[in-house]
PDB file of C-alpha atoms and ligand atoms in Angstrom:
ATOM      1  CA  MET U   1       1.422 -27.890  25.993  1.00 67.00           C
ATOM      2  CA  ASN U   2       0.590 -26.243  29.411  1.00 77.00           C
ATOM      3  CA  LEU U   3       3.084 -23.855  29.539  1.00 87.00           C
ATOM      4  CA  VAL U   4       2.913 -22.410  33.642  1.00 96.00           C
ATOM      5  CA  ARG U   5       4.539 -19.183  34.628  1.00 98.00           C
ATOM      6  CA  ALA U   6       4.847 -19.006  38.165  1.00 98.00           C
ATOM      7  CA  ILE U   7       4.959 -15.714  40.688  1.00 98.00           C
ATOM      8  CA  TYR U   8       7.550 -15.650  43.263  1.00 98.00           C
ATOM      9  CA  PRO U   9       6.488 -12.970  45.579  1.00 98.00           C
ATOM     10  CA  GLY U  10       7.959 -11.839  48.384  1.00 97.00           C
ATOM     11  CA  SER U  11       9.834  -9.023  50.167  1.00 97.00           C
ATOM     12  CA  PHE U  12      13.503 -10.041  49.708  1.00 97.00           C
ATOM     13  CA  ASP U  13      14.670  -7.687  52.170  1.00 97.00           C
ATOM     14  CA  PRO U  14      17.629  -8.975  51.608  1.00 97.00           C
ATOM     15  CA  LEU U  15      17.827 -11.532  49.109  1.00 98.00           C
ATOM     16  CA  THR U  16      18.698 -14.403  50.944  1.00 98.00           C
ATOM     17  CA  ASN U  17      20.654 -17.901  49.615  1.00 98.00           C
ATOM     18  CA  GLY U  18      17.808 -19.171  50.881  1.00 97.00           C
ATOM     19  CA  HIS U  19      15.504 -17.218  48.204  1.00 98.00           C
ATOM     20  CA  LEU U  20      18.116 -18.006  45.750  1.00 98.00           C
ATOM     21  CA  ASP U  21      17.706 -21.884  46.344  1.00 98.00           C
ATOM     22  CA  LEU U  22      13.663 -21.481  45.718  1.00 98.00           C
ATOM     23  CA  ILE U  23      14.530 -19.449  42.495  1.00 98.00           C
ATOM     24  CA  GLU U  24      16.740 -22.187  41.353  1.00 98.00           C
ATOM     25  CA  ARG U  25      14.400 -24.681  42.216  1.00 98.00           C
ATOM     26  CA  GLY U  26      11.330 -23.281  40.517  1.00 98.00           C
ATOM     27  CA  SER U  27      13.237 -22.302  37.242  1.00 98.00           C
ATOM     28  CA  LYS U  28      13.407 -25.720  36.736  1.00 98.00           C
ATOM     29  CA  ILE U  29      10.223 -26.300  37.341  1.00 97.00           C
ATOM     30  CA  PHE U  30       8.002 -23.601  35.740  1.00 98.00           C
ATOM     31  CA  GLU U  31       8.538 -22.658  31.859  1.00 98.00           C
ATOM     32  CA  GLU U  32       8.678 -18.936  33.592  1.00 98.00           C
ATOM     33  CA  LEU U  33       9.396 -17.511  36.962  1.00 98.00           C
ATOM     34  CA  VAL U  34       8.696 -13.969  38.026  1.00 98.00           C
ATOM     35  CA  VAL U  35      10.419 -12.745  41.123  1.00 98.00           C
ATOM     36  CA  ALA U  36       7.467 -10.169  42.156  1.00 98.00           C
ATOM     37  CA  ILE U  37       8.913  -8.018  44.909  1.00 98.00           C
ATOM     38  CA  LEU U  38       6.012  -6.338  47.092  1.00 97.00           C
ATOM     39  CA  ARG U  39       6.103  -2.368  46.476  1.00 95.00           C
ATOM     40  CA  ASN U  40       4.606  -1.340  49.664  1.00 84.00           C
ATOM     41  CA  SER U  41       5.358  -3.598  52.455  1.00 74.00           C
ATOM     42  CA  GLU U  42       3.774  -2.361  55.779  1.00 76.00           C
ATOM     43  CA  LYS U  43       7.482  -3.594  57.113  1.00 79.00           C
ATOM     44  CA  ASP U  44      10.435  -0.630  57.080  1.00 89.00           C
ATOM     45  CA  PRO U  45      12.832  -2.050  54.603  1.00 95.00           C
ATOM     46  CA  LEU U  46      16.797  -1.914  55.283  1.00 95.00           C
ATOM     47  CA  PHE U  47      16.824  -1.875  51.582  1.00 96.00           C
ATOM     48  CA  THR U  48      14.877   0.484  48.685  1.00 96.00           C
ATOM     49  CA  LEU U  49      12.937  -1.316  46.643  1.00 96.00           C
ATOM     50  CA  GLU U  50      15.253  -0.393  43.709  1.00 97.00           C
ATOM     51  CA  GLU U  51      18.675  -1.870  45.757  1.00 97.00           C
ATOM     52  CA  ARG U  52      16.286  -4.999  46.315  1.00 97.00           C
ATOM     53  CA  ARG U  53      15.613  -4.921  42.896  1.00 98.00           C
ATOM     54  CA  ASP U  54      18.956  -4.497  41.443  1.00 98.00           C
ATOM     55  CA  MET U  55      20.309  -6.918  43.907  1.00 98.00           C
ATOM     56  CA  LEU U  56      18.140  -9.489  42.620  1.00 98.00           C
ATOM     57  CA  GLU U  57      18.065  -8.981  39.267  1.00 98.00           C
ATOM     58  CA  GLN U  58      22.414  -8.930  38.967  1.00 98.00           C
ATOM     59  CA  MET U  59      21.972 -12.761  40.515  1.00 98.00           C
ATOM     60  CA  VAL U  60      19.083 -14.219  38.196  1.00 98.00           C
ATOM     61  CA  ARG U  61      20.790 -13.102  35.655  1.00 97.00           C
ATOM     62  CA  LYS U  62      22.133 -16.648  34.918  1.00 97.00           C
ATOM     63  CA  TYR U  63      18.657 -18.080  34.802  1.00 98.00           C
ATOM     64  CA  GLY U  64      16.950 -17.374  31.149  1.00 97.00           C
ATOM     65  CA  ASN U  65      13.344 -17.959  32.110  1.00 98.00           C
ATOM     66  CA  VAL U  66      13.767 -15.975  35.835  1.00 98.00           C
ATOM     67  CA  ARG U  67      12.662 -12.427  35.851  1.00 98.00           C
ATOM     68  CA  VAL U  68      12.385  -9.543  38.141  1.00 98.00           C
ATOM     69  CA  ASP U  69       8.992  -7.378  38.845  1.00 98.00           C
ATOM     70  CA  THR U  70       7.319  -4.908  41.236  1.00 98.00           C
ATOM     71  CA  PHE U  71       3.666  -5.389  42.528  1.00 98.00           C
ATOM     72  CA  ASP U  72       1.591  -3.428  44.461  1.00 96.00           C
ATOM     73  CA  GLY U  73      -2.081  -4.353  45.949  1.00 96.00           C
ATOM     74  CA  LEU U  74      -3.329  -7.892  46.040  1.00 98.00           C
ATOM     75  CA  LEU U  75      -0.663 -10.599  44.869  1.00 98.00           C
ATOM     76  CA  VAL U  76      -3.642 -12.807  43.049  1.00 98.00           C
ATOM     77  CA  GLU U  77      -4.559  -9.374  40.923  1.00 98.00           C
ATOM     78  CA  TYR U  78      -1.104  -9.042  40.214  1.00 98.00           C
ATOM     79  CA  ALA U  79      -0.720 -13.010  39.326  1.00 98.00           C
ATOM     80  CA  MET U  80      -3.637 -12.509  37.129  1.00 98.00           C
ATOM     81  CA  ARG U  81      -2.554  -9.546  35.007  1.00 98.00           C
ATOM     82  CA  GLN U  82       0.533 -11.619  34.452  1.00 98.00           C
ATOM     83  CA  ASN U  83      -1.070 -14.380  33.388  1.00 98.00           C
ATOM     84  CA  ALA U  84       0.226 -17.230  35.611  1.00 98.00           C
ATOM     85  CA  LYS U  85      -1.087 -19.809  36.965  1.00 98.00           C
ATOM     86  CA  ALA U  86       1.094 -20.354  40.235  1.00 98.00           C
ATOM     87  CA  VAL U  87       2.414 -18.383  43.380  1.00 98.00           C
ATOM     88  CA  LEU U  88       5.491 -20.056  44.441  1.00 98.00           C
ATOM     89  CA  ARG U  89       6.508 -19.888  47.962  1.00 98.00           C
ATOM     90  CA  GLY U  90       9.005 -22.023  50.067  1.00 97.00           C
ATOM     91  CA  ILE U  91       8.409 -23.834  53.098  1.00 97.00           C
ATOM     92  CA  ARG U  92      11.462 -24.256  55.528  1.00 94.00           C
ATOM     93  CA  ALA U  93       9.777 -25.303  58.906  1.00 91.00           C
ATOM     94  CA  ILE U  94       6.481 -26.514  59.888  1.00 90.00           C
ATOM     95  CA  SER U  95       6.313 -23.217  61.772  1.00 89.00           C
ATOM     96  CA  ASP U  96       6.142 -21.188  58.235  1.00 93.00           C
ATOM     97  CA  TYR U  97       3.125 -23.864  57.146  1.00 94.00           C
ATOM     98  CA  GLU U  98       0.475 -22.535  59.485  1.00 95.00           C
ATOM     99  CA  PHE U  99       0.648 -18.317  57.735  1.00 96.00           C
ATOM    100  CA  GLU U 100       1.492 -20.004  54.176  1.00 98.00           C
ATOM    101  CA  LEU U 101      -1.405 -22.290  54.472  1.00 97.00           C
ATOM    102  CA  GLN U 102      -3.798 -19.067  55.855  1.00 98.00           C
ATOM    103  CA  MET U 103      -2.035 -17.048  53.058  1.00 98.00           C
ATOM    104  CA  ALA U 104      -2.980 -20.045  50.166  1.00 98.00           C
ATOM    105  CA  LEU U 105      -6.053 -20.480  51.331  1.00 98.00           C
ATOM    106  CA  MET U 106      -7.186 -16.889  50.926  1.00 98.00           C
ATOM    107  CA  ASN U 107      -5.178 -16.600  47.605  1.00 98.00           C
ATOM    108  CA  ARG U 108      -7.180 -19.364  46.973  1.00 98.00           C
ATOM    109  CA  LYS U 109     -10.520 -18.058  48.150  1.00 98.00           C
ATOM    110  CA  LEU U 110     -10.142 -14.408  46.097  1.00 98.00           C
ATOM    111  CA  GLN U 111      -8.642 -16.716  43.206  1.00 98.00           C
ATOM    112  CA  PRO U 112      -9.464 -20.286  42.379  1.00 98.00           C
ATOM    113  CA  GLN U 113      -7.671 -20.076  39.062  1.00 97.00           C
ATOM    114  CA  LEU U 114      -4.814 -19.783  41.072  1.00 98.00           C
ATOM    115  CA  GLU U 115      -2.479 -22.226  42.492  1.00 98.00           C
ATOM    116  CA  THR U 116       0.138 -22.097  45.360  1.00 98.00           C
ATOM    117  CA  VAL U 117       2.876 -24.232  44.979  1.00 98.00           C
ATOM    118  CA  PHE U 118       5.111 -24.928  48.349  1.00 98.00           C
ATOM    119  CA  MET U 119       8.783 -25.866  47.493  1.00 97.00           C
ATOM    120  CA  MET U 120      11.221 -26.536  50.392  1.00 96.00           C
ATOM    121  CA  PRO U 121      14.867 -24.895  50.289  1.00 96.00           C
ATOM    122  CA  ALA U 122      17.895 -27.114  51.040  1.00 96.00           C
ATOM    123  CA  GLU U 123      18.410 -27.891  54.354  1.00 95.00           C
ATOM    124  CA  ALA U 124      21.118 -26.107  54.887  1.00 94.00           C
ATOM    125  CA  TYR U 125      18.521 -23.115  55.119  1.00 95.00           C
ATOM    126  CA  SER U 126      15.959 -24.025  57.152  1.00 93.00           C
ATOM    127  CA  TYR U 127      16.845 -21.750  59.479  1.00 94.00           C
ATOM    128  CA  LEU U 128      17.251 -18.667  57.498  1.00 96.00           C
ATOM    129  CA  SER U 129      15.538 -15.757  56.997  1.00 96.00           C
ATOM    130  CA  SER U 130      16.477 -11.948  55.954  1.00 96.00           C
ATOM    131  CA  ARG U 131      15.001 -10.924  59.457  1.00 96.00           C
ATOM    132  CA  LEU U 132      17.678 -12.999  61.041  1.00 97.00           C
ATOM    133  CA  VAL U 133      20.051 -11.782  58.412  1.00 97.00           C
ATOM    134  CA  LYS U 134      19.853  -8.177  58.979  1.00 96.00           C
ATOM    135  CA  GLU U 135      19.781  -8.771  62.850  1.00 96.00           C
ATOM    136  CA  VAL U 136      23.053 -11.154  63.010  1.00 97.00           C
ATOM    137  CA  PHE U 137      24.960  -8.504  60.394  1.00 96.00           C
ATOM    138  CA  ARG U 138      23.593  -5.393  62.519  1.00 94.00           C
ATOM    139  CA  LEU U 139      25.291  -6.827  65.624  1.00 95.00           C
ATOM    140  CA  GLY U 140      28.430  -7.669  63.870  1.00 94.00           C
ATOM    141  CA  GLY U 141      27.941 -11.467  63.297  1.00 96.00           C
ATOM    142  CA  SER U 142      28.819 -13.027  59.746  1.00 96.00           C
ATOM    143  CA  VAL U 143      26.416 -13.683  57.325  1.00 96.00           C
ATOM    144  CA  ARG U 144      29.199 -15.353  54.678  1.00 96.00           C
ATOM    145  CA  GLY U 145      27.152 -18.399  52.908  1.00 96.00           C
ATOM    146  CA  LEU U 146      23.776 -16.811  53.703  1.00 97.00           C
ATOM    147  CA  VAL U 147      23.554 -14.455  51.431  1.00 98.00           C
ATOM    148  CA  PRO U 148      25.355 -13.742  48.086  1.00 98.00           C
ATOM    149  CA  GLU U 149      28.757 -12.077  47.930  1.00 97.00           C
ATOM    150  CA  LEU U 150      26.945  -8.757  46.362  1.00 98.00           C
ATOM    151  CA  VAL U 151      24.366  -8.690  49.304  1.00 98.00           C
ATOM    152  CA  GLU U 152      27.081  -9.070  52.168  1.00 97.00           C
ATOM    153  CA  GLN U 153      28.897  -6.210  50.666  1.00 97.00           C
ATOM    154  CA  ARG U 154      25.576  -4.019  50.063  1.00 97.00           C
ATOM    155  CA  LEU U 155      24.783  -4.750  54.049  1.00 97.00           C
ATOM    156  CA  THR U 156      28.367  -3.818  54.565  1.00 95.00           C
ATOM    157  CA  GLU U 157      27.633  -0.714  52.543  1.00 95.00           C
ATOM    158  CA  LYS U 158      24.493   0.350  54.365  1.00 91.00           C
ATOM    159  CA  VAL U 159      24.592  -0.765  57.597  1.00 88.00           C
ATOM    160  CA  HIS U 160      28.154   0.157  58.190  1.00 82.00           C
ATOM    161  CA  GLY U 161      28.704   3.296  55.711  1.00 84.00           C
ATOM    162  CA  ILE U 162      31.344   1.800  54.097  1.00 64.00           C
ATOM    163  CA  SER U 163      32.322   0.262  50.960  1.00 58.00           C
ATOM    164  CA  ALA U 164      33.605  -3.301  51.468  1.00 50.00           C
ATOM    165  CA  LYS U 165      36.771  -2.609  49.381  1.00 51.00           C
ATOM    166  CA  GLU U 166      37.610   0.110  52.306  1.00 57.00           C
ATOM    167  CA  LYS U 167      37.303  -2.074  54.995  1.00 50.00           C
TER     168      LYS U 167
HETATM  169  O1  PNS C   1       8.281 -12.378  51.617  1.00 53.21           O
HETATM  170  P1  PNS C   1       7.332 -11.974  52.643  1.00 53.21           P
HETATM  171  O2  PNS C   1       7.131 -10.849  53.543  1.00 53.21           O
HETATM  172  O3  PNS C   1       7.124 -13.104  53.428  1.00 53.21           O
HETATM  173  O4  PNS C   1       6.185 -11.843  51.252  1.00 53.21           O
HETATM  174  C1  PNS C   1       5.240 -11.960  51.902  1.00 53.21           C
HETATM  175  C2  PNS C   1       3.897 -11.655  50.449  1.00 53.21           C
HETATM  176  C3  PNS C   1       4.941 -10.017  50.062  1.00 53.21           C
HETATM  177  C4  PNS C   1       3.764 -12.628  49.479  1.00 53.21           C
HETATM  178  C5  PNS C   1       2.315 -11.242  51.178  1.00 53.21           C
HETATM  179  O5  PNS C   1       2.537 -10.336  52.251  1.00 53.21           O
HETATM  180  C6  PNS C   1       1.239 -10.537  49.581  1.00 53.21           C
HETATM  181  O6  PNS C   1       1.148 -11.360  49.117  1.00 53.21           O
HETATM  182  N1  PNS C   1       1.642  -9.243  49.609  1.00 53.21           N
HETATM  183  C7  PNS C   1       0.479  -9.044  48.640  1.00 53.21           C
HETATM  184  C8  PNS C   1      -0.951  -8.110  49.198  1.00 53.21           C
HETATM  185  C9  PNS C   1      -1.782  -9.479  49.005  1.00 53.21           C
HETATM  186  O7  PNS C   1      -2.299 -10.124  48.788  1.00 53.21           O
HETATM  187  N2  PNS C   1      -2.292  -9.678  50.522  1.00 53.21           N
HETATM  188  C10 PNS C   1      -3.532 -11.180  50.788  1.00 53.21           C
HETATM  189  C11 PNS C   1      -2.205 -12.232  50.982  1.00 53.21           C
HETATM  190  S1  PNS C   1      -3.522 -13.621  51.541  1.00 53.21           S
END
């Protein structure tokens, strides 16, 4: 039997319901899904790596075949070390396609044995991104329904410096 382990890589700063939607879809297709957080992103993250990992771990606990890990360096090399055959990426709109195609083809050039699989999140999340969540939240807008409750609490603590209970 051809068991496929896939890597779902990203920054997850923070995890959104769009990411979770994709994780759920991926967990149904692949035998094992490794959600891999990039360690040394050039972006200046809002949440530390440990905070992001903690949130993800809590949210994927319910799936028996999903685990969380971190990685550094080339994605294709990490994927090979993990014995993964596929990389999972989400495509929300046509605008994502160009960059995702570029990455997928570069990764294929670097490692032809690794396939990139694209999945579409539910259309309700098609406009959602971690960047917009951070921006809207910082400016006082509501992100309810766009991120898990846990992430909303952590955003409150991080951005407003108070725990959700004190609010
Ligand atoms: O959530 P993001 O920021 O869209 O994820 C981007 C990510 C982590 C998938 C991408 O930056 C990546 O794979 N980085 C690892 C370094 C690498 O392999 N670069 C070459 C990609 S073609």
